[in-house]
Tab-separated table of C-alpha atoms in Angstrom:
chain	number	residue	atom	x	y	z
A	220	MET	CA	0.000	0.000	0.000
A	221	THR	CA	1.259	3.474	-0.945
A	222	SER	CA	-0.238	6.677	0.464
A	223	TYR	CA	0.374	10.376	-0.145
A	224	HIS	CA	-1.288	13.140	1.834
A	225	PHE	CA	-2.251	16.686	0.875
A	226	SER	CA	-4.118	19.618	2.325
A	227	VAL	CA	-5.638	22.905	1.258
A	228	LYS	CA	-5.058	24.973	4.379
A	229	ASN	CA	-8.245	25.823	6.319
A	230	TYR	CA	-10.475	24.004	3.843
A	231	PHE	CA	-9.888	20.278	3.332
A	232	SER	CA	-7.422	17.393	3.298
A	233	LEU	CA	-6.900	14.680	0.692
A	234	THR	CA	-5.303	11.241	0.780
A	235	LEU	CA	-4.228	9.383	-2.361
A	236	THR	CA	-3.667	5.638	-1.926
A	237	SER	CA	-2.846	2.647	-4.122
A	238	ASP	CA	-2.563	-1.078	-3.530
A	239	GLN	CA	0.722	-0.933	-5.478
A	240	TYR	CA	3.771	1.284	-5.104
A	241	PHE	CA	3.782	4.389	-7.277
A	242	ALA	CA	6.045	7.421	-7.227
A	243	PHE	CA	4.721	10.925	-6.584
A	244	THR	CA	7.691	13.182	-7.222
A	245	GLU	CA	8.458	16.850	-6.606
A	246	ALA	CA	7.822	17.394	-10.310
A	247	ASP	CA	4.366	15.821	-9.893
A	248	LEU	CA	3.671	18.179	-6.989
A	249	LEU	CA	4.769	21.196	-9.013
A	250	LEU	CA	2.303	20.235	-11.738
A	251	LEU	CA	-0.516	19.477	-9.285
A	252	ARG	CA	-0.101	22.979	-7.849
A	253	ALA	CA	-1.101	24.314	-11.278
A	254	TYR	CA	-4.484	22.605	-10.936
A	255	ILE	CA	-5.683	22.811	-7.324
A	256	PRO	CA	-5.605	26.202	-5.594
A	257	GLY	CA	-3.732	26.160	-2.290
A	258	ILE	CA	-2.770	22.475	-2.292
A	259	GLU	CA	0.333	21.397	-0.366
A	260	ARG	CA	1.867	18.022	0.366
A	261	CYS	CA	1.831	16.835	3.999
A	262	ASP	CA	4.834	14.999	5.386
A	263	ALA	CA	2.854	13.136	8.051
A	264	PRO	CA	-0.186	10.886	7.543
A	265	LEU	CA	-3.561	12.509	8.154
A	266	PRO	CA	-5.757	11.071	10.930
A	267	SER	CA	-8.821	11.411	8.719
A	268	ALA	CA	-9.027	12.930	5.266
A	269	ASP	CA	-11.987	14.835	3.843
A	270	ILE	CA	-11.313	13.312	0.422
A	271	VAL	CA	-9.902	9.843	-0.247
A	272	ILE	CA	-8.785	8.635	-3.680
A	273	GLU	CA	-8.275	4.867	-3.697
A	274	HIS	CA	-6.451	3.302	-6.640
A	275	CYS	CA	-6.303	-0.389	-7.439
A	276	GLU	CA	-3.876	-1.582	-10.113
A	277	SER	CA	-6.017	-3.348	-12.692
A	278	SER	CA	-6.409	-3.718	-16.442
A	279	ASP	CA	-10.196	-3.652	-15.925
A	280	LYS	CA	-10.599	0.114	-15.762
A	281	SER	CA	-13.350	1.851	-13.805
A	282	LEU	CA	-14.069	4.951	-11.739
A	283	THR	CA	-16.760	5.167	-9.076
A	284	GLN	CA	-17.415	8.098	-6.773
A	285	GLY	CA	-19.218	8.573	-3.498
A	286	GLU	CA	-19.366	11.220	-0.786
A	287	GLY	CA	-15.727	12.197	-0.264
A	288	VAL	CA	-14.296	9.064	-1.867
A	289	VAL	CA	-13.322	7.994	-5.381
A	290	HIS	CA	-12.364	4.416	-6.328
A	291	ILE	CA	-10.179	3.988	-9.400
A	292	HIS	CA	-9.161	0.791	-11.164
A	293	ASP	CA	-6.465	1.521	-13.726
A	294	THR	CA	-2.935	0.644	-14.821
A	295	TRP	CA	-0.523	3.192	-13.360
A	296	ASP	CA	2.635	1.086	-13.733
A	297	GLY	CA	4.328	2.716	-10.755
A	298	ALA	CA	3.905	6.345	-11.855
A	299	PHE	CA	1.398	9.116	-11.136
A	300	PRO	CA	-0.524	9.547	-14.436
A	301	ALA	CA	-1.172	12.943	-16.013
A	302	SER	CA	-4.930	12.377	-16.100
A	303	MET	CA	-5.021	12.242	-12.300
A	304	ASN	CA	-4.307	15.977	-12.086
A	305	HIS	CA	-7.695	16.550	-13.712
A	306	VAL	CA	-9.428	13.949	-11.524
A	307	LEU	CA	-7.998	15.430	-8.324
A	308	TYR	CA	-9.066	18.908	-9.431
A	309	GLY	CA	-12.557	17.622	-10.226
A	310	VAL	CA	-12.885	16.170	-6.727
A	311	ALA	CA	-11.402	19.306	-5.115
A	312	ARG	CA	-13.770	21.508	-7.147
A	313	LEU	CA	-16.772	19.679	-5.700
A	314	HIS	CA	-15.383	20.089	-2.184
A	315	PHE	CA	-14.798	23.811	-2.705
A	316	LEU	CA	-18.355	24.215	-4.022
A	317	LYS	CA	-19.723	22.267	-1.061
A	318	HIS	CA	-18.303	25.012	1.161
A	319	LYS	CA	-19.579	27.811	-1.128
A	320	LEU	CA	-16.118	28.570	-2.499
A	321	TYR	CA	-15.613	28.991	-6.223
A	322	PRO	CA	-12.445	27.747	-8.015
A	323	VAL	CA	-12.498	30.165	-10.934
A	324	HIS	CA	-10.561	29.321	-14.089
A	325	GLY	CA	-8.599	32.545	-13.990
A	326	ALA	CA	-5.383	34.257	-12.937
A	327	CYS	CA	-5.157	36.848	-10.168
A	328	VAL	CA	-2.538	39.627	-10.037
A	329	GLY	CA	-2.060	42.885	-8.137
A	330	ASN	CA	-0.676	44.022	-4.807
A	331	GLU	CA	-1.444	43.578	-1.118
A	332	ASP	CA	-4.387	46.003	-1.066
A	333	GLY	CA	-6.220	44.494	-4.028
A	334	ALA	CA	-5.933	42.393	-7.148
A	335	VAL	CA	-7.549	41.938	-10.538
A	336	LEU	CA	-9.101	38.602	-11.463
A	337	ILE	CA	-8.322	37.775	-15.111
A	338	VAL	CA	-10.739	35.328	-16.733
A	339	GLY	CA	-11.201	34.013	-20.247
A	340	HIS	CA	-11.722	30.833	-22.187
A	341	SER	CA	-8.826	28.421	-22.697
A	342	GLY	CA	-6.387	29.925	-25.183
A	343	SER	CA	-7.567	33.500	-24.584
A	344	GLY	CA	-4.126	34.598	-23.372
A	345	LYS	CA	-4.509	34.774	-19.581
A	346	THR	CA	-1.019	33.415	-18.896
A	347	SER	CA	0.627	35.691	-21.459
A	348	LEU	CA	-1.080	38.670	-19.808
A	349	LEU	CA	-0.048	37.499	-16.356
A	350	LEU	CA	3.608	37.371	-17.390
A	351	HIS	CA	3.347	40.723	-19.191
A	352	LEU	CA	1.915	42.358	-16.058
A	353	VAL	CA	4.724	40.915	-13.928
A	354	GLN	CA	7.498	41.832	-16.367
A	355	HIS	CA	6.381	45.262	-17.525
A	356	HIS	CA	4.034	46.622	-14.855
A	357	GLY	CA	5.530	45.326	-11.610
A	358	LYS	CA	2.437	43.351	-10.607
A	359	LYS	CA	2.646	40.350	-8.310
A	360	VAL	CA	0.993	36.967	-8.733
A	361	PHE	CA	-1.646	35.619	-6.380
A	362	SER	CA	-2.675	32.824	-8.748
A	363	GLY	CA	-1.572	31.658	-12.168
A	364	ASN	CA	-4.412	29.443	-13.373
A	365	LYS	CA	-7.158	28.673	-10.823
A	366	THR	CA	-8.268	31.145	-8.174
A	367	THR	CA	-10.603	30.148	-5.355
A	368	VAL	CA	-12.982	32.978	-4.536
A	369	SER	CA	-15.177	33.564	-1.480
A	370	LEU	CA	-18.342	35.634	-1.888
A	371	ASP	CA	-19.773	35.403	1.624
A	372	GLY	CA	-18.232	38.558	3.103
A	373	GLU	CA	-18.561	42.223	2.271
A	374	THR	CA	-15.911	41.961	-0.455
A	375	MET	CA	-15.105	39.488	-3.222
A	376	LEU	CA	-12.055	37.724	-1.823
A	377	ALA	CA	-9.421	35.506	-3.458
A	378	VAL	CA	-8.575	32.950	-0.749
A	379	ALA	CA	-6.389	30.376	-2.549
A	380	GLY	CA	-4.482	30.181	-5.808
A	381	THR	CA	-2.251	28.047	-7.990
A	382	PRO	CA	1.346	29.308	-7.841
A	383	THR	CA	2.583	27.057	-10.651
A	384	ILE	CA	2.338	28.659	-14.089
A	385	THR	CA	2.216	26.592	-17.274
A	386	ILE	CA	2.919	27.522	-20.882
A	387	ARG	CA	3.566	25.628	-24.090
A	388	GLY	CA	7.149	24.419	-24.296
A	389	SER	CA	7.585	26.425	-27.504
A	390	ASP	CA	6.772	29.650	-25.610
A	391	ARG	CA	9.683	29.470	-23.151
A	392	HIS	CA	11.307	32.486	-24.771
A	393	HIS	CA	8.648	34.655	-23.087
A	394	LEU	CA	10.499	34.007	-19.806
A	395	ASP	CA	13.829	35.475	-20.914
A	396	ASN	CA	13.563	38.422	-18.499
A	397	LEU	CA	12.100	36.480	-15.578
A	398	ASN	CA	13.887	34.316	-13.035
A	399	VAL	CA	12.374	30.856	-12.783
A	400	ALA	CA	12.766	29.188	-9.390
A	401	GLU	CA	11.570	25.659	-10.225
A	402	HIS	CA	10.445	24.073	-13.456
A	403	VAL	CA	9.472	20.828	-15.144
A	404	GLU	CA	8.734	19.917	-18.760
A	405	ARG	CA	6.112	17.270	-19.508
A	406	TRP	CA	3.553	16.502	-22.187
A	407	GLY	CA	4.633	19.495	-24.274
A	408	ARG	CA	4.082	21.955	-21.396
A	409	TYR	CA	6.595	23.948	-19.349
A	410	ALA	CA	5.505	24.342	-15.717
A	411	PHE	CA	7.374	26.694	-13.421
A	412	LEU	CA	7.434	28.854	-10.308
A	413	LEU	CA	8.699	32.412	-10.349
A	414	ASP	CA	10.987	33.785	-7.648
A	415	ALA	CA	9.151	34.231	-4.333
A	416	GLU	CA	9.348	38.031	-4.623
A	417	LYS	CA	7.035	37.866	-7.661
A	418	TYR	CA	4.160	36.465	-5.577
A	419	LEU	CA	1.755	38.140	-3.198
A	420	SER	CA	2.527	36.915	0.308
A	421	ALA	CA	-0.961	37.555	1.727
A	422	PRO	CA	-3.068	34.416	2.332
A	423	ALA	CA	-6.085	36.230	0.855
A	424	VAL	CA	-6.562	39.382	-1.206
A	425	PRO	CA	-9.652	41.461	-2.095
A	426	ILE	CA	-10.618	41.458	-5.767
A	427	LYS	CA	-11.024	45.072	-6.845
A	428	ALA	CA	-11.931	44.386	-10.494
A	429	VAL	CA	-12.447	41.568	-12.988
A	430	ALA	CA	-11.103	41.550	-16.548
A	431	ILE	CA	-12.551	39.229	-19.195
A	432	VAL	CA	-9.816	38.987	-21.807
A	433	ARG	CA	-9.004	37.794	-25.300
A	434	LEU	CA	-5.721	38.483	-27.071
A	435	ASN	CA	-6.050	39.606	-30.696
A	436	ASP	CA	-3.344	41.647	-32.416
A	437	HIS	CA	-5.810	42.893	-35.048
A	438	GLN	CA	-8.408	44.440	-32.733
A	439	GLU	CA	-8.406	46.764	-29.745
A	440	GLU	CA	-11.498	47.184	-27.633
A	441	GLY	CA	-12.074	47.853	-23.954
A	442	LYS	CA	-15.371	48.429	-22.217
A	443	LYS	CA	-16.978	48.246	-18.802
A	444	LEU	CA	-19.882	45.800	-18.610
A	445	GLU	CA	-23.112	47.262	-17.303
A	446	GLY	CA	-26.459	46.036	-16.006
A	447	LEU	CA	-26.757	42.274	-15.688
A	448	SER	CA	-23.978	41.600	-18.218
A	449	PRO	CA	-21.294	41.127	-15.501
A	450	LEU	CA	-23.442	38.532	-13.733
A	451	HIS	CA	-24.245	36.618	-16.920
A	452	SER	CA	-20.650	36.794	-18.152
A	453	LEU	CA	-18.947	35.694	-14.915
A	454	TYR	CA	-21.354	32.997	-13.727
A	455	PRO	CA	-19.941	30.172	-15.936
A	456	PHE	CA	-16.340	31.099	-15.087
A	457	PHE	CA	-17.050	30.995	-11.347
A	458	MET	CA	-18.809	27.640	-11.689
A	459	ASP	CA	-15.948	26.387	-13.913
A	460	ALA	CA	-18.547	24.350	-15.768
A	461	VAL	CA	-16.118	23.547	-18.608
A	462	ASN	CA	-14.038	21.446	-16.183
A	463	ALA	CA	-16.958	19.985	-14.220
A	464	ASP	CA	-17.041	16.484	-15.684
A	465	VAL	CA	-13.595	14.896	-15.934
A	466	ILE	CA	-12.822	12.124	-18.414
A	467	SER	CA	-10.011	9.880	-17.250
A	468	GLY	CA	-8.129	6.789	-18.273
A	469	ASP	CA	-9.118	5.341	-21.645
A	470	GLY	CA	-12.023	7.765	-22.082
A	471	GLN	CA	-14.658	5.514	-20.524
A	472	GLN	CA	-14.170	6.761	-16.947
A	473	VAL	CA	-16.018	9.934	-16.007
A	474	LEU	CA	-15.934	11.866	-12.748
A	475	VAL	CA	-19.307	13.633	-12.622
A	476	GLY	CA	-19.055	17.248	-11.426
A	477	THR	CA	-22.678	18.028	-10.574
A	478	PRO	CA	-22.493	20.792	-7.934
A	479	PRO	CA	-24.116	20.414	-4.496
A	480	GLU	CA	-27.735	21.531	-4.205
A	481	GLY	CA	-28.074	25.267	-3.714
A	482	THR	CA	-24.692	26.134	-5.249
A	483	GLN	CA	-26.102	27.913	-8.287
A	484	GLU	CA	-28.497	30.045	-6.252
A	485	HIS	CA	-25.764	30.995	-3.774
A	486	LEU	CA	-23.420	31.989	-6.587
A	487	ALA	CA	-25.968	34.047	-8.514
A	488	SER	CA	-27.328	35.896	-5.485
A	489	ASN	CA	-23.904	36.767	-4.069
A	490	LEU	CA	-22.453	37.824	-7.392
A	491	LEU	CA	-25.468	40.092	-7.801
A	492	ARG	CA	-24.845	41.496	-4.304
A	493	LEU	CA	-21.098	42.131	-4.709
A	494	LEU	CA	-20.677	43.083	-8.367
A	495	PRO	CA	-21.884	46.692	-7.953
A	496	ASP	CA	-18.628	47.282	-6.023
A	497	VAL	CA	-16.414	45.173	-8.321
A	498	PRO	CA	-16.283	46.601	-11.852
A	499	VAL	CA	-16.102	44.074	-14.688
A	500	TYR	CA	-14.347	44.930	-17.952
A	501	SER	CA	-13.952	43.242	-21.311
A	502	PHE	CA	-10.629	43.753	-23.095
A	503	VAL	CA	-9.669	42.519	-26.556
A	504	GLY	CA	-6.352	43.398	-28.167
A	505	SER	CA	-2.611	42.875	-28.086
A	506	ALA	CA	-0.849	41.838	-24.880
A	507	GLY	CA	0.485	45.362	-24.462
A	508	PHE	CA	-2.944	46.951	-24.921
A	509	VAL	CA	-4.838	44.566	-22.619
A	510	ALA	CA	-2.129	44.468	-19.914
A	511	GLY	CA	-1.844	48.263	-19.971
A	512	ASN	CA	-5.565	48.572	-19.297
A	513	ILE	CA	-5.518	45.960	-16.534
A	514	ALA	CA	-2.536	47.668	-14.868
A	515	GLN	CA	-4.619	50.825	-14.446
A	516	LEU	CA	-7.559	49.123	-12.688
């Protein structure tokens, strides 16, 4: 039996077990921290975990899920498979939602007194903008890819983030003027941490604005969303519906991401309550144009 233990401070703990030995390396941890906001590895076993992932080495592949537990039959061959990053995020997402926390598919940058949440569809250029803001505008990173947001207080608050940043391996030249502290290359992606001074040290930061972005060198447009447009535009990003159901293994295993009852109503009502004080903008254009606008928020 092999077991590895993880926690998201103040929120939940997770144990990953297998009936066979498998390696979970520092490189695996670096990559996992690009998927699950706030996750850290624990050196000591946990007395009781909120989430348990149980793997059984088997050529007869299956995935079954229950309350706080997932059973996986699959062939891992002694290594932590790439698909498990998505499965672990899918399980963590459900646990965040259970506690009315929203793991938004977006980056978060700024300073200690407030940050901007940057959202957009996959391939919209969020990571490129994040690096541009760090390199050319002196902004600091709270989260590179997934940002967990709390809406229960008087402010919209980013409470956990993913420090690991990932880019295509062919885009490494964008890092020429940045110091990279740790890195790993796998599956055509380059995953890395910046120097500690490039990150916000606060455990939580208020979100002072939201930017919905799309890079396009042939168009420049920036506008503030009015009326109910911010609510309608942000709702799917906060629910992270695109990553709700996770397909694993050979494509026949599905982790179902149906949110807990009442999640949608809680999200809609609290976004409606808080958005009047959190302006939402849409920016389309080059990295310089979009980042320049975000830097002024």
